[in-house]
C-alpha atoms as an extended CHARMM CRD file, in Angstrom:
* protein
*
       179  EXT
         1         1  MET       CA             -0.4760000000        8.5940000000       -5.7540000000  PROA      1               0.0000000000
         2         2  SER       CA              2.9650000000        7.9540000000       -7.1160000000  PROA      2               0.0000000000
         3         3  ARG       CA              3.6770000000        8.9280000000      -10.7140000000  PROA      3               0.0000000000
         4         4  ILE       CA              6.0080000000        5.9870000000      -11.1440000000  PROA      4               0.0000000000
         5         5  GLY       CA              3.5590000000        3.6030000000       -9.4660000000  PROA      5               0.0000000000
         6         6  ARG       CA              0.8060000000        4.4330000000      -11.9630000000  PROA      6               0.0000000000
         7         7  LYS       CA              2.8490000000        3.3670000000      -15.0050000000  PROA      7               0.0000000000
         8         8  PRO       CA              1.9440000000       -0.1260000000      -16.2330000000  PROA      8               0.0000000000
         9         9  ILE       CA              4.7290000000       -2.6860000000      -16.6630000000  PROA      9               0.0000000000
        10        10  LEU       CA              4.5910000000       -4.2330000000      -20.1290000000  PROA      10              0.0000000000
        11        11  VAL       CA              5.0640000000       -7.9890000000      -19.9370000000  PROA      11              0.0000000000
        12        12  PRO       CA              6.9490000000       -9.2370000000      -23.0250000000  PROA      12              0.0000000000
        13        13  LYS       CA              6.1350000000      -12.4850000000      -24.8170000000  PROA      13              0.0000000000
        14        14  GLY       CA              7.6740000000      -15.5320000000      -23.1920000000  PROA      14              0.0000000000
        15        15  VAL       CA              7.3160000000      -14.0790000000      -19.6890000000  PROA      15              0.0000000000
        16        16  ASN       CA              4.7500000000      -15.5810000000      -17.3270000000  PROA      16              0.0000000000
        17        17  VAL       CA              3.5580000000      -13.5480000000      -14.3120000000  PROA      17              0.0000000000
        18        18  THR       CA              1.7940000000      -15.1730000000      -11.3660000000  PROA      18              0.0000000000
        19        19  VAL       CA              0.2560000000      -12.7920000000       -8.8130000000  PROA      19              0.0000000000
        20        20  ARG       CA             -0.1690000000      -13.9900000000       -5.2310000000  PROA      20              0.0000000000
        21        21  PRO       CA             -1.3540000000      -11.8670000000       -2.2730000000  PROA      21              0.0000000000
        22        22  ASP       CA              2.1230000000      -11.5370000000       -0.7370000000  PROA      22              0.0000000000
        23        23  ALA       CA              4.4160000000      -11.9040000000       -3.7810000000  PROA      23              0.0000000000
        24        24  VAL       CA              4.6500000000      -11.8520000000       -7.5560000000  PROA      24              0.0000000000
        25        25  GLU       CA              6.4430000000      -14.6580000000       -9.3830000000  PROA      25              0.0000000000
        26        26  VAL       CA              7.9680000000      -13.8490000000      -12.7680000000  PROA      26              0.0000000000
        27        27  LYS       CA              9.1510000000      -16.6460000000      -15.0960000000  PROA      27              0.0000000000
        28        28  GLY       CA             11.1030000000      -15.8820000000      -18.2290000000  PROA      28              0.0000000000
        29        29  PRO       CA             13.7640000000      -17.2190000000      -20.5760000000  PROA      29              0.0000000000
        30        30  LYS       CA             16.6280000000      -16.4350000000      -18.1470000000  PROA      30              0.0000000000
        31        31  GLY       CA             15.0090000000      -17.8730000000      -15.0020000000  PROA      31              0.0000000000
        32        32  THR       CA             12.4570000000      -17.3220000000      -12.2650000000  PROA      32              0.0000000000
        33        33  LEU       CA             12.2510000000      -14.5120000000       -9.7020000000  PROA      33              0.0000000000
        34        34  THR       CA              9.8560000000      -14.1480000000       -6.7910000000  PROA      34              0.0000000000
        35        35  GLN       CA              9.4650000000      -10.5740000000       -5.5550000000  PROA      35              0.0000000000
        36        36  ARG       CA              7.6710000000       -9.8030000000       -2.3050000000  PROA      36              0.0000000000
        37        37  VAL       CA              4.9720000000       -7.1360000000       -2.4350000000  PROA      37              0.0000000000
        38        38  PRO       CA              5.1490000000       -4.2920000000        0.1250000000  PROA      38              0.0000000000
        39        39  PRO       CA              2.0940000000       -3.9050000000        2.3810000000  PROA      39              0.0000000000
        40        40  GLY       CA             -0.8400000000       -1.9710000000        0.9470000000  PROA      40              0.0000000000
        41        41  VAL       CA              0.0660000000       -2.5570000000       -2.7170000000  PROA      41              0.0000000000
        42        42  VAL       CA             -1.8480000000       -4.9690000000       -4.9490000000  PROA      42              0.0000000000
        43        43  PHE       CA             -0.8150000000       -6.1360000000       -8.4290000000  PROA      43              0.0000000000
        44        44  ALA       CA             -3.0510000000       -7.2890000000      -11.2650000000  PROA      44              0.0000000000
        45        45  VAL       CA             -2.3820000000       -8.4710000000      -14.8310000000  PROA      45              0.0000000000
        46        46  ASP       CA             -4.4320000000       -6.4570000000      -17.3250000000  PROA      46              0.0000000000
        47        47  LYS       CA             -4.1260000000       -6.7750000000      -21.1420000000  PROA      47              0.0000000000
        48        48  GLY       CA             -0.5050000000       -7.9380000000      -21.1550000000  PROA      48              0.0000000000
        49        49  ALA       CA              0.6080000000       -5.4310000000      -18.5320000000  PROA      49              0.0000000000
        50        50  LEU       CA              1.2480000000       -5.6220000000      -14.8000000000  PROA      50              0.0000000000
        51        51  VAL       CA             -0.5010000000       -2.8070000000      -12.9120000000  PROA      51              0.0000000000
        52        52  ALA       CA              0.1290000000       -1.7230000000       -9.3150000000  PROA      52              0.0000000000
        53        53  SER       CA             -2.6310000000       -0.1820000000       -7.2040000000  PROA      53              0.0000000000
        54        54  LEU       CA             -3.0410000000        0.8320000000       -3.5820000000  PROA      54              0.0000000000
        55        55  VAL       CA             -5.5040000000       -0.8520000000       -1.2270000000  PROA      55              0.0000000000
        56        56  HSD       CA             -6.2150000000        2.4620000000        0.5550000000  PROA      56              0.0000000000
        57        57  ALA       CA             -5.3160000000        5.3230000000       -1.7930000000  PROA      57              0.0000000000
        58        58  ASP       CA             -5.6330000000        8.0110000000        0.9130000000  PROA      58              0.0000000000
        59        59  ASP       CA             -3.3890000000        6.3760000000        3.5360000000  PROA      59              0.0000000000
        60        60  PRO       CA              0.0010000000        8.1980000000        3.5030000000  PROA      60              0.0000000000
        61        61  THR       CA              1.8140000000        5.2630000000        5.1410000000  PROA      61              0.0000000000
        62        62  GLN       CA              0.9790000000        3.0630000000        2.1480000000  PROA      62              0.0000000000
        63        63  LYS       CA              1.4930000000        5.6730000000       -0.5910000000  PROA      63              0.0000000000
        64        64  LYS       CA              5.2530000000        5.5820000000       -0.1390000000  PROA      64              0.0000000000
        65        65  PHE       CA              5.4120000000        1.9310000000       -1.2420000000  PROA      65              0.0000000000
        66        66  HSD       CA              3.5320000000        2.4250000000       -4.5290000000  PROA      66              0.0000000000
        67        67  GLY       CA              6.4790000000        3.5240000000       -6.6970000000  PROA      67              0.0000000000
        68        68  LEU       CA              8.8620000000        1.1730000000       -4.8920000000  PROA      68              0.0000000000
        69        69  ALA       CA              6.6850000000       -1.8640000000       -5.5880000000  PROA      69              0.0000000000
        70        70  ARG       CA              6.3170000000       -0.9420000000       -9.2600000000  PROA      70              0.0000000000
        71        71  SER       CA             10.1030000000       -0.4630000000       -9.6440000000  PROA      71              0.0000000000
        72        72  LEU       CA             10.8290000000       -3.8170000000       -7.9920000000  PROA      72              0.0000000000
        73        73  MET       CA              8.4320000000       -5.6290000000      -10.3280000000  PROA      73              0.0000000000
        74        74  ALA       CA              9.7910000000       -3.8040000000      -13.3990000000  PROA      74              0.0000000000
        75        75  ASN       CA             13.3050000000       -4.9100000000      -12.3940000000  PROA      75              0.0000000000
        76        76  ALA       CA             12.0970000000       -8.5000000000      -12.0100000000  PROA      76              0.0000000000
        77        77  VAL       CA             10.5180000000       -8.4920000000      -15.4910000000  PROA      77              0.0000000000
        78        78  GLU       CA             13.6550000000       -6.9010000000      -17.0070000000  PROA      78              0.0000000000
        79        79  GLY       CA             15.8900000000       -9.3950000000      -15.1960000000  PROA      79              0.0000000000
        80        80  VAL       CA             14.1720000000      -12.5370000000      -16.4700000000  PROA      80              0.0000000000
        81        81  THR       CA             14.1130000000      -11.2120000000      -20.0470000000  PROA      81              0.0000000000
        82        82  ASN       CA             17.5200000000       -9.4930000000      -20.4670000000  PROA      82              0.0000000000
        83        83  GLY       CA             19.3920000000       -9.8500000000      -17.1690000000  PROA      83              0.0000000000
        84        84  PHE       CA             21.6480000000       -7.2930000000      -15.5020000000  PROA      84              0.0000000000
        85        85  LYS       CA             25.3650000000       -6.6790000000      -15.7780000000  PROA      85              0.0000000000
        86        86  ARG       CA             27.9960000000       -4.6840000000      -13.8450000000  PROA      86              0.0000000000
        87        87  GLU       CA             31.5570000000       -4.3180000000      -15.0780000000  PROA      87              0.0000000000
        88        88  LEU       CA             34.6170000000       -3.7000000000      -12.9110000000  PROA      88              0.0000000000
        89        89  ASP       CA             38.2390000000       -2.8930000000      -13.7140000000  PROA      89              0.0000000000
        90        90  ILE       CA             41.2750000000       -3.8240000000      -11.6420000000  PROA      90              0.0000000000
        91        91  VAL       CA             43.9660000000       -1.1380000000      -11.7930000000  PROA      91              0.0000000000
        92        92  GLY       CA             47.4460000000       -1.6290000000      -10.3550000000  PROA      92              0.0000000000
        93        93  VAL       CA             50.7540000000       -3.3210000000      -11.0640000000  PROA      93              0.0000000000
        94        94  GLY       CA             50.3990000000       -7.0360000000      -10.2810000000  PROA      94              0.0000000000
        95        95  TYR       CA             46.6850000000       -6.7720000000       -9.5030000000  PROA      95              0.0000000000
        96        96  ARG       CA             44.6620000000       -9.4880000000      -11.2370000000  PROA      96              0.0000000000
        97        97  ALA       CA             41.8140000000      -11.9620000000      -10.8660000000  PROA      97              0.0000000000
        98        98  GLU       CA             40.9620000000      -15.4560000000      -12.0610000000  PROA      98              0.0000000000
        99        99  VAL       CA             37.8840000000      -17.6490000000      -11.7800000000  PROA      99              0.0000000000
       100       100  LYS       CA             38.2540000000      -21.1240000000      -10.2740000000  PROA      100             0.0000000000
       101       101  GLY       CA             34.8960000000      -22.8970000000      -10.1480000000  PROA      101             0.0000000000
       102       102  LYS       CA             32.4720000000      -20.8460000000       -8.0520000000  PROA      102             0.0000000000
       103       103  GLN       CA             35.2760000000      -18.7330000000       -6.5710000000  PROA      103             0.0000000000
       104       104  VAL       CA             37.2350000000      -15.7490000000       -7.8030000000  PROA      104             0.0000000000
       105       105  HSD       CA             40.8620000000      -15.4910000000       -6.6870000000  PROA      105             0.0000000000
       106       106  PHE       CA             42.2400000000      -11.9540000000       -6.5070000000  PROA      106             0.0000000000
       107       107  ALA       CA             45.8280000000      -10.7190000000       -6.2380000000  PROA      107             0.0000000000
       108       108  LEU       CA             45.3180000000       -7.1910000000       -4.9140000000  PROA      108             0.0000000000
       109       109  GLY       CA             48.6500000000       -6.2720000000       -3.3810000000  PROA      109             0.0000000000
       110       110  TYR       CA             48.0490000000       -7.9860000000       -0.0560000000  PROA      110             0.0000000000
       111       111  SER       CA             50.4090000000      -10.5980000000        1.3790000000  PROA      111             0.0000000000
       112       112  HSD       CA             47.9220000000      -13.3440000000        0.4800000000  PROA      112             0.0000000000
       113       113  PRO       CA             45.4470000000      -13.9710000000       -2.3490000000  PROA      113             0.0000000000
       114       114  VAL       CA             41.8610000000      -12.9330000000       -1.6250000000  PROA      114             0.0000000000
       115       115  VAL       CA             39.2480000000      -15.6260000000       -2.3450000000  PROA      115             0.0000000000
       116       116  PHE       CA             35.7110000000      -14.4180000000       -3.1110000000  PROA      116             0.0000000000
       117       117  ASP       CA             32.8440000000      -16.9370000000       -3.1440000000  PROA      117             0.0000000000
       118       118  VAL       CA             30.3140000000      -16.2190000000       -5.9000000000  PROA      118             0.0000000000
       119       119  PRO       CA             26.7070000000      -16.5900000000       -4.6550000000  PROA      119             0.0000000000
       120       120  ALA       CA             24.1380000000      -18.7200000000       -6.4560000000  PROA      120             0.0000000000
       121       121  GLY       CA             22.4310000000      -16.9990000000       -9.3690000000  PROA      121             0.0000000000
       122       122  ILE       CA             25.4500000000      -14.8260000000      -10.2040000000  PROA      122             0.0000000000
       123       123  ASP       CA             28.0600000000      -15.3830000000      -12.9020000000  PROA      123             0.0000000000
       124       124  VAL       CA             31.4690000000      -13.6910000000      -12.8410000000  PROA      124             0.0000000000
       125       125  ALA       CA             33.6200000000      -13.6200000000      -15.9680000000  PROA      125             0.0000000000
       126       126  VAL       CA             37.2150000000      -12.3630000000      -16.0500000000  PROA      126             0.0000000000
       127       127  ASP       CA             38.6710000000      -10.8810000000      -19.2530000000  PROA      127             0.0000000000
       128       128  LYS       CA             42.3910000000      -10.1400000000      -19.5760000000  PROA      128             0.0000000000
       129       129  GLN       CA             42.8380000000      -10.7410000000      -15.7950000000  PROA      129             0.0000000000
       130       130  THR       CA             41.8940000000       -7.1130000000      -15.0440000000  PROA      130             0.0000000000
       131       131  HSD       CA             38.3060000000       -6.7740000000      -16.2880000000  PROA      131             0.0000000000
       132       132  LEU       CA             35.4110000000       -8.4620000000      -14.4510000000  PROA      132             0.0000000000
       133       133  THR       CA             31.8040000000       -8.8090000000      -15.5610000000  PROA      133             0.0000000000
       134       134  VAL       CA             29.1470000000       -9.6430000000      -12.9570000000  PROA      134             0.0000000000
       135       135  THR       CA             25.8650000000      -10.8790000000      -14.4910000000  PROA      135             0.0000000000
       136       136  GLY       CA             22.5870000000      -12.2430000000      -13.1450000000  PROA      136             0.0000000000
       137       137  ILE       CA             18.8170000000      -11.8410000000      -13.1990000000  PROA      137             0.0000000000
       138       138  ASP       CA             18.4010000000      -10.1800000000       -9.7830000000  PROA      138             0.0000000000
       139       139  ARG       CA             19.3780000000       -6.5010000000       -9.9940000000  PROA      139             0.0000000000
       140       140  GLN       CA             19.8820000000       -6.0860000000       -6.2580000000  PROA      140             0.0000000000
       141       141  LEU       CA             22.1140000000       -9.1440000000       -5.9970000000  PROA      141             0.0000000000
       142       142  VAL       CA             24.2210000000       -8.1660000000       -9.0310000000  PROA      142             0.0000000000
       143       143  GLY       CA             24.8000000000       -4.6980000000       -7.5800000000  PROA      143             0.0000000000
       144       144  GLN       CA             25.6190000000       -6.0500000000       -4.1250000000  PROA      144             0.0000000000
       145       145  VAL       CA             28.1280000000       -8.5990000000       -5.4440000000  PROA      145             0.0000000000
       146       146  ALA       CA             29.7990000000       -5.9100000000       -7.5580000000  PROA      146             0.0000000000
       147       147  ALA       CA             29.9760000000       -3.6170000000       -4.5080000000  PROA      147             0.0000000000
       148       148  ASN       CA             31.4580000000       -6.4320000000       -2.3900000000  PROA      148             0.0000000000
       149       149  ILE       CA             34.1300000000       -7.0990000000       -5.0230000000  PROA      149             0.0000000000
       150       150  ARG       CA             34.9120000000       -3.3790000000       -5.2220000000  PROA      150             0.0000000000
       151       151  GLY       CA             35.1710000000       -3.3130000000       -1.4310000000  PROA      151             0.0000000000
       152       152  LEU       CA             38.0080000000       -5.8540000000       -1.4730000000  PROA      152             0.0000000000
       153       153  ARG       CA             40.3650000000       -3.0580000000       -2.5890000000  PROA      153             0.0000000000
       154       154  ARG       CA             38.6950000000        0.3400000000       -2.9130000000  PROA      154             0.0000000000
       155       155  PRO       CA             40.3140000000        2.7640000000       -5.3700000000  PROA      155             0.0000000000
       156       156  ASP       CA             43.0800000000        4.7690000000       -3.7300000000  PROA      156             0.0000000000
       157       157  PRO       CA             42.4850000000        8.5310000000       -4.0870000000  PROA      157             0.0000000000
       158       158  TYR       CA             46.2340000000        9.2210000000       -4.4400000000  PROA      158             0.0000000000
       159       159  LYS       CA             47.5740000000        6.5410000000       -6.7880000000  PROA      159             0.0000000000
       160       160  GLN       CA             44.1960000000        5.5500000000       -8.3410000000  PROA      160             0.0000000000
       161       161  LYS       CA             44.9100000000        1.8310000000       -7.7730000000  PROA      161             0.0000000000
       162       162  GLY       CA             42.2780000000       -0.7100000000       -6.7850000000  PROA      162             0.0000000000
       163       163  VAL       CA             38.9970000000       -2.1920000000       -8.0360000000  PROA      163             0.0000000000
       164       164  ARG       CA             36.6120000000        0.2690000000       -9.6480000000  PROA      164             0.0000000000
       165       165  TYR       CA             33.4820000000        0.2320000000      -11.7670000000  PROA      165             0.0000000000
       166       166  THR       CA             34.1190000000        0.5600000000      -15.5080000000  PROA      166             0.0000000000
       167       167  GLY       CA             33.7380000000        4.2230000000      -16.4050000000  PROA      167             0.0000000000
       168       168  GLU       CA             33.9270000000        5.3940000000      -12.7920000000  PROA      168             0.0000000000
       169       169  VAL       CA             35.6080000000        8.7880000000      -12.5580000000  PROA      169             0.0000000000
       170       170  LEU       CA             37.7420000000        9.2230000000       -9.4740000000  PROA      170             0.0000000000
       171       171  LYS       CA             38.7540000000       12.5210000000       -7.9750000000  PROA      171             0.0000000000
       172       172  LYS       CA             42.5230000000       12.3980000000       -7.6310000000  PROA      172             0.0000000000
       173       173  LYS       CA             44.0040000000       13.9160000000       -4.4960000000  PROA      173             0.0000000000
       174       174  VAL       CA             47.3080000000       15.7110000000       -4.6260000000  PROA      174             0.0000000000
       175       175  GLY       CA             49.9800000000       14.2600000000       -2.3910000000  PROA      175             0.0000000000
       176       176  LYS       CA             52.3270000000       16.1890000000       -0.1300000000  PROA      176             0.0000000000
       177       177  THR       CA             54.9630000000       18.2910000000       -1.8010000000  PROA      177             0.0000000000
       178       178  GLY       CA             58.5700000000       17.9090000000       -0.7610000000  PROA      178             0.0000000000
       179       179  ALA       CA             59.1820000000       21.6600000000       -0.4650000000  PROA      179             0.0000000000
């Protein structure tokens, strides 16, 4: 049995959990998330906590989903209560971003502006034209959107220019010497 899978998920006040055979629906102050349950894992609400258990505890093909299912449900509960946030920095002369409706327009050193469509359920805020904040209730979607934005102009290992996560440490490569 998984050590992570055995931990109960405490359900805070104001969060409603509905367990179905194939999915778990979590409603909270920030919104509603429906998370599918991997095969062989069953959830139950017990004394204000969500508990994951295996249908067949001795089947090794189902054991591997125990910790995964618990982590997915814990992320859903955390998302509807507090939400998730990723921050990105734009580094480079003339590089900037601005939000126009449900789109973010980037100037990243290309010959044309790059337009990024923000998916539903995600909010993007731009501070000082070079600092982006991606927020939402779905952890996977927030991380994927942040990775897609970073992929528009990956940080250059030589000049350190591009879009990077806030606090990301880059290994700088040394360029050719003119000797």
